[in-house]
Tab-separated table of C-alpha atoms in Angstrom:
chain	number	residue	atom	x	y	z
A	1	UNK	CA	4.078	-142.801	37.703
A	2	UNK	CA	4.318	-141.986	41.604
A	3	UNK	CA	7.359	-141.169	42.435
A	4	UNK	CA	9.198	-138.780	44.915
A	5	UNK	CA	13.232	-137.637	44.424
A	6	UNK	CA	15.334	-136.349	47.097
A	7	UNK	CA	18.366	-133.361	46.382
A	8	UNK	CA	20.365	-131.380	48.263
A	9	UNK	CA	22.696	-133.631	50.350
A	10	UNK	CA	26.014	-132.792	50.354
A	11	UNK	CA	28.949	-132.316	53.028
A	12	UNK	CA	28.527	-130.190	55.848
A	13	UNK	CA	30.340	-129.055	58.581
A	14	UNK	CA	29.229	-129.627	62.515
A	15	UNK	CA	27.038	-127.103	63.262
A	16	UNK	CA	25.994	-126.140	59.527
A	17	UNK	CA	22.946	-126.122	58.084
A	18	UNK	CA	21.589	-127.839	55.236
A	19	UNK	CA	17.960	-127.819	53.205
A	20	UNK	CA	16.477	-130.869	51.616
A	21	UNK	CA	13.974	-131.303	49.204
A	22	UNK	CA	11.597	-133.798	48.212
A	23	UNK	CA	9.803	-133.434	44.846
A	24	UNK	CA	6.859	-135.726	44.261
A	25	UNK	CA	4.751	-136.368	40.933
A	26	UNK	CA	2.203	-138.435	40.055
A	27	UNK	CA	-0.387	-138.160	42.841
A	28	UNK	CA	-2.228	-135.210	44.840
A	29	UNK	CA	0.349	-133.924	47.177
A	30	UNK	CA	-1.880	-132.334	49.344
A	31	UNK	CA	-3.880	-135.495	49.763
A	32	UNK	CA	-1.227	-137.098	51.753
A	33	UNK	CA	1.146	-137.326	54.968
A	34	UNK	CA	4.793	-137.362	53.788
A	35	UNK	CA	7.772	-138.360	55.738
A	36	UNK	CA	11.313	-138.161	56.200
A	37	UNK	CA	13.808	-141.240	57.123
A	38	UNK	CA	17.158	-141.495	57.685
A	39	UNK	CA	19.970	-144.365	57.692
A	40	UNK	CA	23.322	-143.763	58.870
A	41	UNK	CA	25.877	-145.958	57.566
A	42	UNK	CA	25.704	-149.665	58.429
A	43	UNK	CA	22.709	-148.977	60.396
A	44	UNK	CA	18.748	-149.888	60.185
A	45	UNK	CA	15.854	-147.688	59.630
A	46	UNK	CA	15.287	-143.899	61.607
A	47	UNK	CA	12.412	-141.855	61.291
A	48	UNK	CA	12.751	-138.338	61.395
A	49	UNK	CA	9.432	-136.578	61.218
A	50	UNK	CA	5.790	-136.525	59.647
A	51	UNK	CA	4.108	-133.378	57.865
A	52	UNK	CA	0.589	-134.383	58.046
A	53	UNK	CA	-1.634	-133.138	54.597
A	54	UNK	CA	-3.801	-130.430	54.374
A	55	UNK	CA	-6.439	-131.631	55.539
A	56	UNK	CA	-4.838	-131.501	59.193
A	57	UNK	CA	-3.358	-128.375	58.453
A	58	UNK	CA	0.133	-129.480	57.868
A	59	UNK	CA	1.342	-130.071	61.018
A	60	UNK	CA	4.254	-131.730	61.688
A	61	UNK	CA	5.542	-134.508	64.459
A	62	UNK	CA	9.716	-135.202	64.783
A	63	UNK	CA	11.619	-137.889	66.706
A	64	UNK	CA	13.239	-136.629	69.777
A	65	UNK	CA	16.718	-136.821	68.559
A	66	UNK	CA	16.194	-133.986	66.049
A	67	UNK	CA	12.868	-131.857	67.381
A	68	UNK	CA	14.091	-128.571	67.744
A	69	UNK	CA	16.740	-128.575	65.013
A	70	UNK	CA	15.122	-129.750	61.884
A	71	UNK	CA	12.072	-128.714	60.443
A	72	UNK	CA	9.654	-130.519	57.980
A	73	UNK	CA	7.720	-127.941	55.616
A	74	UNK	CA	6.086	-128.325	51.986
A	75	UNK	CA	4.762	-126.338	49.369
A	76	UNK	CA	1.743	-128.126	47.287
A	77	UNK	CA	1.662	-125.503	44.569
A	78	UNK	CA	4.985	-127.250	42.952
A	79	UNK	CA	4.664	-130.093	44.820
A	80	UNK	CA	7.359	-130.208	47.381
A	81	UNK	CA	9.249	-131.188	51.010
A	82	UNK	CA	11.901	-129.979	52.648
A	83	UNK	CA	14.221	-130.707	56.042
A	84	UNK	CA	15.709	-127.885	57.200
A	85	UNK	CA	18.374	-129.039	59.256
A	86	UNK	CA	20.443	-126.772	61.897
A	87	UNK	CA	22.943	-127.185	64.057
A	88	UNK	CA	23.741	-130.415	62.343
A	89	UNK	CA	25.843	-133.276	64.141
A	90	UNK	CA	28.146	-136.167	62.672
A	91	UNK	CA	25.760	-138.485	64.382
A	92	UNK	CA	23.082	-136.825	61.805
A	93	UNK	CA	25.711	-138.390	59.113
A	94	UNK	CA	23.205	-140.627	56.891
A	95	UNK	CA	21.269	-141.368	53.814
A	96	UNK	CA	17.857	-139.465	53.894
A	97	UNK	CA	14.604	-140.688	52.528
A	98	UNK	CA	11.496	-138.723	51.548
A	99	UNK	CA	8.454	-140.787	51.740
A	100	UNK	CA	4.936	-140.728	50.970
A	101	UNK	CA	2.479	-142.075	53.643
A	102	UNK	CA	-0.990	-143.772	52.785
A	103	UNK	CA	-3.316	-144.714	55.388
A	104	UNK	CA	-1.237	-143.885	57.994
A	105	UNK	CA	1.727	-146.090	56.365
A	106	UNK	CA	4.822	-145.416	54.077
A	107	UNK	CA	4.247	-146.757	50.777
A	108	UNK	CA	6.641	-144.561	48.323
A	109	UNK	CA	10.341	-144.345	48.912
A	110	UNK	CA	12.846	-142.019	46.917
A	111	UNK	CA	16.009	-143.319	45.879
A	112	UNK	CA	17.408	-141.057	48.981
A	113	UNK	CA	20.166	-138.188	49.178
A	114	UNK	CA	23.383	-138.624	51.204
A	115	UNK	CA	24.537	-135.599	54.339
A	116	UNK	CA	27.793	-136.196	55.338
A	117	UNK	CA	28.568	-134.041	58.438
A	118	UNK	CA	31.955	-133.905	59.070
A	119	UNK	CA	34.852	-131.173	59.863
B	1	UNK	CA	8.174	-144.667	73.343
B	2	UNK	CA	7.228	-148.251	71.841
B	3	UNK	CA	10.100	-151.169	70.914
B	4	UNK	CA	10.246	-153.201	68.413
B	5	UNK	CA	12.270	-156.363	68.519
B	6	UNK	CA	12.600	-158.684	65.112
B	7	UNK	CA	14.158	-161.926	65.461
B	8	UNK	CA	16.465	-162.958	64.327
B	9	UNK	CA	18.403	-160.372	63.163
B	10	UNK	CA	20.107	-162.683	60.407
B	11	UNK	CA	19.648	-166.058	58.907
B	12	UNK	CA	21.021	-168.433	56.328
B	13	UNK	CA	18.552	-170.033	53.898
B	14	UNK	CA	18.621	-171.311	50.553
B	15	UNK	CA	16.430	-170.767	47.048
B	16	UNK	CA	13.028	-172.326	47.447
B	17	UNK	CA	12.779	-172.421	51.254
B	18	UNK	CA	10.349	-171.062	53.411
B	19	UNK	CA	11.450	-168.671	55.938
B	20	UNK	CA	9.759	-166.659	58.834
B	21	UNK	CA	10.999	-163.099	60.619
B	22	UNK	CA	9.499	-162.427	63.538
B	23	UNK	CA	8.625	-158.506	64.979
B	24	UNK	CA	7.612	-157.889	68.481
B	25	UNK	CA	6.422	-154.228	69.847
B	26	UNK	CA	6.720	-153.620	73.945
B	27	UNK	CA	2.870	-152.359	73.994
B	28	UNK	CA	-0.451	-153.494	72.126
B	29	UNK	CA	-0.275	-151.643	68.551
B	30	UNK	CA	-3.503	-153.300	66.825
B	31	UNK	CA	-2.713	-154.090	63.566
B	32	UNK	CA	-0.597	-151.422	62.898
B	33	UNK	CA	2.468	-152.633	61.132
B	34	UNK	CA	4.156	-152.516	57.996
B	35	UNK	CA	7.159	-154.642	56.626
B	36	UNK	CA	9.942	-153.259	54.422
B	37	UNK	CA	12.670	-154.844	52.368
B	38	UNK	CA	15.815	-153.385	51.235
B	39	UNK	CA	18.296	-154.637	48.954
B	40	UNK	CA	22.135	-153.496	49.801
B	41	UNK	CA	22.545	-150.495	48.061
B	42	UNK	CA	18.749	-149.662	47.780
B	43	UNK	CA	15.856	-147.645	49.499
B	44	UNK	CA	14.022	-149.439	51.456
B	45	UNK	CA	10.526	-151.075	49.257
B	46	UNK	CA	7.092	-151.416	51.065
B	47	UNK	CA	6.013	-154.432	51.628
B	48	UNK	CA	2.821	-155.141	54.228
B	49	UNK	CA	0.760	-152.808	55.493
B	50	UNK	CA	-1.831	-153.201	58.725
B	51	UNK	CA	0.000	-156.639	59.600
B	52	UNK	CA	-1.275	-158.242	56.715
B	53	UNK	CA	-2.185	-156.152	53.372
B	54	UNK	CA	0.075	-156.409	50.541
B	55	UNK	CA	1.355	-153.090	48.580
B	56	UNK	CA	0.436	-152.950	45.247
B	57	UNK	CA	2.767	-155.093	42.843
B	58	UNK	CA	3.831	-157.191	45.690
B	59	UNK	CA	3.876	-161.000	44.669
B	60	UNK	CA	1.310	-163.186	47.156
B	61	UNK	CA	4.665	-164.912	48.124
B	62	UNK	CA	5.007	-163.015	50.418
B	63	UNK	CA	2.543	-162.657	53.736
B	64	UNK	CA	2.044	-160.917	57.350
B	65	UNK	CA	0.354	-162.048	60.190
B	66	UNK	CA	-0.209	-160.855	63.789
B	67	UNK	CA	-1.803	-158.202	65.434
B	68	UNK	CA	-1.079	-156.697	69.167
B	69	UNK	CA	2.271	-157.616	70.146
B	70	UNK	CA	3.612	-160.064	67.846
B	71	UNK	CA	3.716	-159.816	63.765
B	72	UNK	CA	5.411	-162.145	61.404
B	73	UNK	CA	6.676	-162.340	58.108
B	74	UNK	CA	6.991	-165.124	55.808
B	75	UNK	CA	8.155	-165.866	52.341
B	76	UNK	CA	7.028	-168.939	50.946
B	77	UNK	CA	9.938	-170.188	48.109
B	78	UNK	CA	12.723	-167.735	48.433
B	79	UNK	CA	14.142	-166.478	45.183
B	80	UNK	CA	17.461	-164.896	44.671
B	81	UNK	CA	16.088	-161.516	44.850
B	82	UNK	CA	15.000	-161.814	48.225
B	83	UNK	CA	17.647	-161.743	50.017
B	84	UNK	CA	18.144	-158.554	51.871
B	85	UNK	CA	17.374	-156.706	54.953
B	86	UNK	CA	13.507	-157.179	56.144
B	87	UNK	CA	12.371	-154.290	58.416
B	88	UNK	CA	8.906	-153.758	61.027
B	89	UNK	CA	7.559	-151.238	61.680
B	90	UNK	CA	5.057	-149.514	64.065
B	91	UNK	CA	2.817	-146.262	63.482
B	92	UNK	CA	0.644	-146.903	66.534
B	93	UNK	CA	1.510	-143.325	67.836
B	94	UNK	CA	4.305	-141.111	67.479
B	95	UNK	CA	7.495	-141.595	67.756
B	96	UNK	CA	7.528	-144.312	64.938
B	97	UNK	CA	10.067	-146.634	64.974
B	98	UNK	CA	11.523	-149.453	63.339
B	99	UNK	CA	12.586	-152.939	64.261
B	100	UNK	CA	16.940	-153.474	64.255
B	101	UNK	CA	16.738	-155.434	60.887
B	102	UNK	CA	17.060	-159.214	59.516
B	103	UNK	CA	19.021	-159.874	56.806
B	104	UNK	CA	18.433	-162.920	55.527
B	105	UNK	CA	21.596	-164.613	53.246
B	106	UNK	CA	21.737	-167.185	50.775
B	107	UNK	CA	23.107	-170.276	52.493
């Protein structure tokens, strides 16, 4: 079965860090683009950033509203994303999905992990 | 950065009717759209793909049109478990973004 699962949410303080991961199973993680998107409560839809698959070397792309504080990285040998996130926000207060991109479009969601940042 | 507007952002409808969501982007995007539903409480499921291709294990009820500028959605005979939030989507260039939402409620 194809699947990805999010941990590592939790509650943070502003300006704390925080490291998600993404596990995936049942396809070729290196085969594929895998993203990260985020809803904050009561809100629609955010994208976050892309890691592209090896292929095109695994570089990354991020929305504006979190390029230079998070970072998008993977590990194929078990199979994995992360988000680094620094210098977190409340605004960055929201529900974050991993998902897995095929031709260019998101076609596996995980079930998502919460971030709470608050003081 | 490219804008997408769905309209509406809400409507009431009952089981068995057919109902339309509408996306528009601010600049030509091709065909390069994809739907999403999401159930309250749930992650967001894909739906369409390139305006018009179904995911896997989608039912045929369901159907995308468009290409350019303006994209819909339809559901023919709408069943209790579609009601929810119906999201667009553009992936054009980067940044991606999404469309504010329709949530569409049993009447």
């Amino acid at each position: 079965e194809v699947q990805v699962v999010e941990s590592g949410g939790g509650l943070v303080q502003p300006g704390g860090s925080l490291r998600l991961s993404c596990a995936a199973s049942g396809f070729i993680f290196s085969d594929h683009y895998m993203d990260w998107v985020r809803q904050a409560p009561g809100k629609g839809l955010e994208w976050v950033g892309r890691m592209r698959n090896k292929a095109n070397g695994y570089s990354r792309e991020y929305a504006a509203s979190v390029k230079g504080r998070f970072t998008i990285s993977g590990d194929d040998s078990n199979n994995s994303l992360y988000l680094e996130m620094n210098s977190l926000k409340t605004e960055d207060t929201a529900v974050y999905y991993c998902v897995r991109v095929t031709d260019y479009s998101m076609d596996v969601w995980g079930k998502g992990t919460t971030v709470t940042v608050s003081s | 950065d490219i804008q997408m507007t769905q309209s509406p952002s809400s409507l009431s409808a009952s089981v068995g009717d057919r109902v339309t969501i509408t996306c528009r982007a601010s600049q030509d995007i091709s065909r390069s759209l994809a739907w999403f539903q999401q159930r309250p409480g749930k992650a967001p499921k894909s739906l369409v793909y390139a305006a018009s291709i179904l995911q896997s294990g989608v039912p045929p009820k369901f159907s995308g049109s468009g290409s350019g500028t303006i994209f819909t959605l339809t559901i023919s005979s709408l069943q209790p478990e579609d009601f929810a939030t119906y999201y667009c989507q553009h992936y054009k260039n980067y940044p991606l973004t999404f469309g504010g939402g329709t949530k569409v409620e049993i009447k």
